[in-house]
Every structure is written in C-alpha cells, then in structure tokens.
Short mmCIF file of C-alpha atoms in Angstrom, two decimals:
data_model
loop_
_atom_site.label_atom_id
_atom_site.label_comp_id
_atom_site.label_asym_id
_atom_site.label_seq_id
_atom_site.Cartn_x
_atom_site.Cartn_y
_atom_site.Cartn_z
CA MET J 170 19.83 1.11 -14.74
CA ILE J 171 16.67 -0.07 -13.01
CA LYS J 172 15.67 -3.45 -14.47
CA ILE J 173 11.95 -3.81 -15.18
CA ILE J 174 9.57 -6.49 -16.44
CA LEU J 175 6.21 -5.39 -17.83
CA VAL J 176 3.14 -7.58 -17.31
CA GLU J 177 0.14 -6.53 -19.40
CA ASP J 178 -2.21 -8.56 -21.59
CA HIS J 179 -2.86 -5.72 -24.04
CA VAL J 180 0.10 -5.45 -26.40
CA VAL J 181 -0.63 -1.85 -27.38
CA VAL J 182 -0.68 -0.70 -23.75
CA ARG J 183 2.47 -2.69 -22.96
CA ASN J 184 4.30 -1.21 -25.93
CA GLY J 185 3.20 2.28 -24.93
CA ILE J 186 4.61 1.91 -21.42
CA LYS J 187 7.80 0.41 -22.81
CA LEU J 188 8.24 3.33 -25.21
CA LEU J 189 7.82 5.85 -22.37
CA LEU J 190 10.31 4.10 -20.11
CA ASP J 191 12.86 3.53 -22.88
CA SER J 192 12.77 7.25 -23.69
CA SER J 193 13.94 8.17 -20.18
CA GLY J 194 17.25 6.33 -20.53
CA GLU J 195 17.11 5.32 -16.87
CA PHE J 196 15.40 1.94 -17.15
CA GLU J 197 16.04 -1.36 -18.85
CA ILE J 198 13.02 -3.45 -19.89
CA ILE J 199 14.51 -6.91 -19.56
CA ASN J 200 11.36 -8.90 -20.40
CA GLU J 201 7.60 -8.80 -20.93
CA ALA J 202 4.69 -11.09 -20.06
CA LYS J 203 0.99 -11.17 -20.89
CA ASP J 204 -0.17 -12.45 -17.49
CA GLY J 205 1.00 -13.49 -14.04
CA LEU J 206 1.54 -17.15 -14.89
CA GLU J 207 3.79 -16.29 -17.81
CA LEU J 208 5.81 -13.95 -15.59
CA LEU J 209 6.37 -16.68 -12.98
CA THR J 210 7.62 -18.97 -15.73
CA ILE J 211 9.99 -16.28 -16.96
CA LEU J 212 11.33 -15.61 -13.47
CA SER J 213 12.04 -19.28 -12.83
CA ASP J 214 14.92 -19.32 -15.31
CA SER J 215 15.94 -15.77 -16.17
CA THR J 216 17.44 -12.57 -14.74
CA LYS J 217 15.35 -11.12 -11.93
CA PRO J 218 14.14 -7.52 -12.28
CA ASP J 219 14.25 -4.78 -9.68
CA ILE J 220 10.63 -3.90 -10.43
CA VAL J 221 7.60 -5.58 -11.98
CA ILE J 222 4.98 -3.24 -13.43
CA SER J 223 1.74 -5.18 -13.78
CA ASP J 224 -1.82 -4.57 -14.83
CA ILE J 225 -4.37 -5.60 -12.21
CA ASN J 226 -7.00 -7.11 -14.50
CA MET J 227 -5.50 -9.99 -16.48
CA PRO J 228 -6.59 -13.52 -17.40
CA LYS J 229 -5.23 -16.64 -15.65
CA MET J 230 -3.58 -14.70 -12.80
CA ASP J 231 -4.45 -11.08 -12.00
CA GLY J 232 -2.13 -8.46 -10.57
CA ILE J 233 -3.26 -8.84 -6.96
CA GLN J 234 -2.64 -12.61 -6.93
CA LEU J 235 0.64 -12.09 -8.78
CA THR J 236 1.76 -9.59 -6.14
CA LYS J 237 1.07 -12.14 -3.40
CA GLU J 238 2.99 -14.85 -5.30
CA LEU J 239 5.97 -12.59 -5.91
CA GLY J 240 6.06 -11.55 -2.26
CA GLU J 241 6.34 -15.18 -1.23
CA LYS J 242 8.80 -16.34 -3.90
CA TYR J 243 10.78 -13.22 -4.81
CA PRO J 244 10.56 -10.73 -1.90
CA ASN J 245 13.28 -8.49 -3.36
CA ILE J 246 11.19 -7.66 -6.43
CA HIS J 247 9.11 -4.49 -6.02
CA VAL J 248 5.64 -4.58 -7.60
CA ILE J 249 3.84 -1.59 -9.10
CA LEU J 250 0.21 -2.18 -10.06
CA LEU J 251 -1.64 -0.33 -12.82
CA SER J 252 -5.41 -0.01 -13.00
CA MET J 253 -8.16 1.88 -14.81
CA LEU J 254 -10.92 1.34 -12.26
CA ASN J 255 -10.11 1.98 -8.63
CA THR J 256 -11.75 1.56 -5.28
CA ALA J 257 -10.23 2.28 -1.89
CA ASP J 258 -10.65 -1.38 -0.96
CA GLN J 259 -8.70 -2.46 -4.04
CA VAL J 260 -5.84 -0.10 -3.24
CA ILE J 261 -5.71 -1.30 0.37
CA ASP J 262 -5.87 -4.93 -0.77
CA ALA J 263 -2.99 -4.35 -3.19
CA PHE J 264 -0.71 -2.96 -0.48
CA SER J 265 -1.74 -5.64 1.99
CA LYS J 266 -0.58 -8.25 -0.56
CA GLY J 267 2.80 -6.53 -0.82
CA ALA J 268 2.51 -4.00 -3.64
CA LYS J 269 4.90 -1.07 -3.39
CA GLY J 270 3.07 1.17 -5.86
CA TYR J 271 -0.41 1.71 -7.23
CA LEU J 272 -0.91 3.92 -10.29
CA VAL J 273 -3.82 4.77 -12.54
CA LYS J 274 -3.16 4.02 -16.21
CA ASN J 275 -3.50 7.65 -17.22
CA VAL J 276 -0.65 8.62 -14.89
CA GLY J 277 1.55 11.40 -16.26
CA TYR J 278 5.05 10.70 -17.56
CA GLN J 279 6.88 12.61 -14.81
CA GLU J 280 4.84 11.01 -12.04
CA LEU J 281 5.43 7.54 -13.51
CA ILE J 282 9.19 8.11 -13.64
CA PHE J 283 9.24 9.53 -10.10
CA ALA J 284 7.19 6.61 -8.74
CA ILE J 285 9.47 3.97 -10.26
CA LYS J 286 12.66 5.63 -8.98
CA HIS J 287 11.14 6.22 -5.54
CA ILE J 288 10.01 2.60 -5.24
CA ALA J 289 13.35 1.30 -6.51
CA LYS J 290 14.94 3.09 -3.54
CA GLY J 291 12.64 1.26 -1.13
CA GLY J 292 9.69 3.67 -0.93
CA LYS J 293 6.00 3.27 -1.66
CA TYR J 294 3.80 5.34 -3.94
CA VAL J 295 0.14 5.91 -4.74
CA SER J 296 -1.00 8.08 -7.65
CA GLU J 297 -1.91 11.60 -6.68
CA GLU J 298 -5.24 11.01 -8.43
CA LEU J 299 -6.07 8.40 -5.79
CA SER J 300 -5.42 10.71 -2.84
CA LEU J 301 -9.00 11.96 -2.59
CA LEU J 302 -10.35 8.43 -2.87
CA MET J 303 -8.15 7.26 -0.01
CA MET J 304 -8.90 10.34 2.08
CA ASN J 305 -12.65 9.77 1.81
CA HIS J 306 -12.22 6.12 2.78
CA LEU J 307 -9.98 6.92 5.73
CA ALA J 308 -12.25 9.73 6.88
CA THR J 309 -15.20 7.34 6.87
CA CYS J 310 -13.25 4.78 8.87
CA THR J 311 -12.13 7.45 11.33
CA ASN J 312 -15.63 8.81 11.82
CA THR J 313 -17.02 5.37 12.60
CA GLY J 314 -14.33 4.67 15.20
CA ASN J 315 -12.99 6.58 18.17
CA ASN J 316 -12.39 10.01 16.70
CA LYS J 317 -10.72 12.04 19.42
CA LYS J 318 -10.02 15.67 18.82
CA ILE J 319 -6.34 16.41 19.43
CA ASP J 320 -4.06 19.34 18.75
CA HIS J 321 -1.31 19.58 16.16
CA LEU J 322 1.00 17.48 18.32
CA GLY J 323 3.73 20.11 18.41
CA LEU J 324 4.56 19.37 14.78
CA ASP J 325 5.37 23.02 14.03
CA LEU J 326 3.38 23.06 10.80
CA THR J 327 3.18 26.44 9.10
CA GLU J 328 -0.11 27.92 7.92
CA ARG J 329 1.02 27.40 4.32
CA GLU J 330 1.87 23.75 4.97
CA LEU J 331 -1.59 23.22 6.44
CA GLU J 332 -3.12 24.79 3.32
CA VAL J 333 -1.08 22.46 1.11
CA LEU J 334 -1.99 19.49 3.29
CA GLN J 335 -5.70 20.27 2.93
CA LEU J 336 -5.43 20.50 -0.85
CA ILE J 337 -3.47 17.24 -1.02
CA SER J 338 -6.23 15.56 0.98
CA ASP J 339 -8.78 17.05 -1.41
CA GLY J 340 -7.11 15.19 -4.26
CA TYR J 341 -5.31 18.10 -5.96
CA THR J 342 -2.10 17.42 -7.89
CA ASN J 343 1.05 19.47 -7.29
CA MET J 344 0.31 21.55 -10.39
CA GLU J 345 -3.29 22.22 -9.29
CA ILE J 346 -2.10 23.23 -5.81
CA SER J 347 0.44 25.50 -7.48
CA ASP J 348 -2.35 27.22 -9.44
CA ASN J 349 -4.63 27.51 -6.39
CA LEU J 350 -2.02 29.02 -4.08
CA PHE J 351 -0.08 30.98 -6.74
CA LEU J 352 3.11 29.09 -5.95
CA SER J 353 5.64 27.43 -8.21
CA LYS J 354 5.31 23.68 -8.67
CA ARG J 355 8.77 23.26 -7.12
CA THR J 356 7.66 25.17 -4.00
CA VAL J 357 4.59 22.94 -3.66
CA GLU J 358 6.78 19.86 -4.01
CA GLY J 359 8.97 21.27 -1.24
CA HIS J 360 5.97 21.78 1.05
CA ARG J 361 4.79 18.22 0.33
CA GLN J 362 8.21 16.82 1.23
CA ASN J 363 8.38 18.97 4.39
CA LEU J 364 5.01 17.58 5.47
CA ILE J 365 6.18 14.02 4.86
CA ASN J 366 9.33 14.69 6.88
CA LYS J 367 7.57 16.46 9.76
CA LEU J 368 4.82 13.86 10.07
CA LYS J 369 7.35 11.04 9.68
CA VAL J 370 5.42 9.23 6.96
CA ARG J 371 6.67 7.71 3.73
CA ASN J 372 4.30 8.90 1.01
CA SER J 373 1.16 10.87 0.19
CA ALA J 374 -1.21 8.05 1.14
CA GLU J 375 0.29 7.81 4.64
CA LEU J 376 0.33 11.61 4.85
CA ILE J 377 -3.43 11.76 4.25
CA LYS J 378 -4.06 8.89 6.66
CA PHE J 379 -2.11 10.63 9.42
CA ALA J 380 -3.81 13.96 8.73
CA ALA J 381 -7.30 12.42 8.80
CA GLN J 382 -6.64 10.47 12.00
CA HIS J 383 -5.26 13.54 13.81
CA ASN J 384 -7.79 16.11 12.57
CA LEU J 385 -5.26 18.15 10.61
CA ILE J 386 -7.69 18.35 7.67
CA GLN J 387 -11.40 19.04 7.28
#
C-alpha cells in the first residue's frame, strides 16, 4: 500500500480526494492537514508517507513553499501538487522546488491513480491537460534562443509515432488522440510509451520539451 498524506484547506475537496483514493484499494491515507505548517508538525512525530498530495494555494504555507521544505527535511517523500489555475512558470517553479507531480484539480480518476503509482516508483508526472501549456512555453523559449534545425537524430520514429507526438504536443489526451487517429486508447498509450523510450525521457513534459528543442513538432 502506498502511504499518502493529503494537504488541502478545503474539507470538501480533501474528502473527495480521499474517497477516490480509498475506492482504489491501493492507497492508505495515513493523515490529513489543512496547510503546510500543520503537515510539518504532523511529520515531526508520526509515520512518514510515501507521497504528499498538496494543494498549491493555502494559507500560512502554500504548496510551493511546502515542497521546498519537504525537499530539505524529508527528501524521500514525493510531493504531488494540485492546482486550479496554472501557468507555465508555476509548473516550472514547482518542479524546480522538488515536486514530482503537478496535476489540475479536475484530473480524471484513472490519470490520478496512474500519476500516484508512477511517482511512487520514482517517476515524475504532469497532467496531460498541461501539455499544451508547457509546449507553448517551451516553443517560445526555443524560438528566442539558438534554434538550429536538425534531423530526427536517427531515432527511428515511425510516421504514426510522429503523428501521436504532434497531437501530444497540441495538448490532446490519449482518448482524444484515439478518436482523431481512429486507434484504440491502449494503442495510443503504447505509442506514447514508445516515444518516451526512444527519446530517453521520463514523462510527457520532457517528451514535449525534447520534441520542441529538436524540431520534431510544428
């Protein structure tokens, strides 16, 4: 069982997340806190979780500051941040402070479960919904720097994989890509994983970054 502590100042939201995670049977919610300061107090004298799922906007200590504190004091705890309002800068700031995951609050059940399990194994994850946001930011950064045109680097990408890569960079979810290309969702997931393996990146955010930097997408 993956041990989790929820940090959220809105009780209704916290209870909703808890209900979802309890229903999976794969996680144990070992404690809850209403803000970062309360969590630090809890951690000082109780069982440590594998993962902390925290809102970003909270009183006293927000999620970004909490992530930084946890990285310094409890580096083995993985932090997943939840937010309603997102900017590319906020996502980048979250990961620079040590976050392992960044999800929008309307994230689907299956994606939430996948993200937690993936992060518990040592990975990183950004909501699919944020892919377009990050792609636009990275494309802007690339265009203002040295943007050399290079080939496909001998990566042996198929035409279908390039189509999937373009749609991922455009912010489409696996299901939307499935509908666009008339493929099963499982096949799309396979293409996404093949791209991650071939480009030697860890998640969708890094996949888009690599693709933008090496002109694999428009």
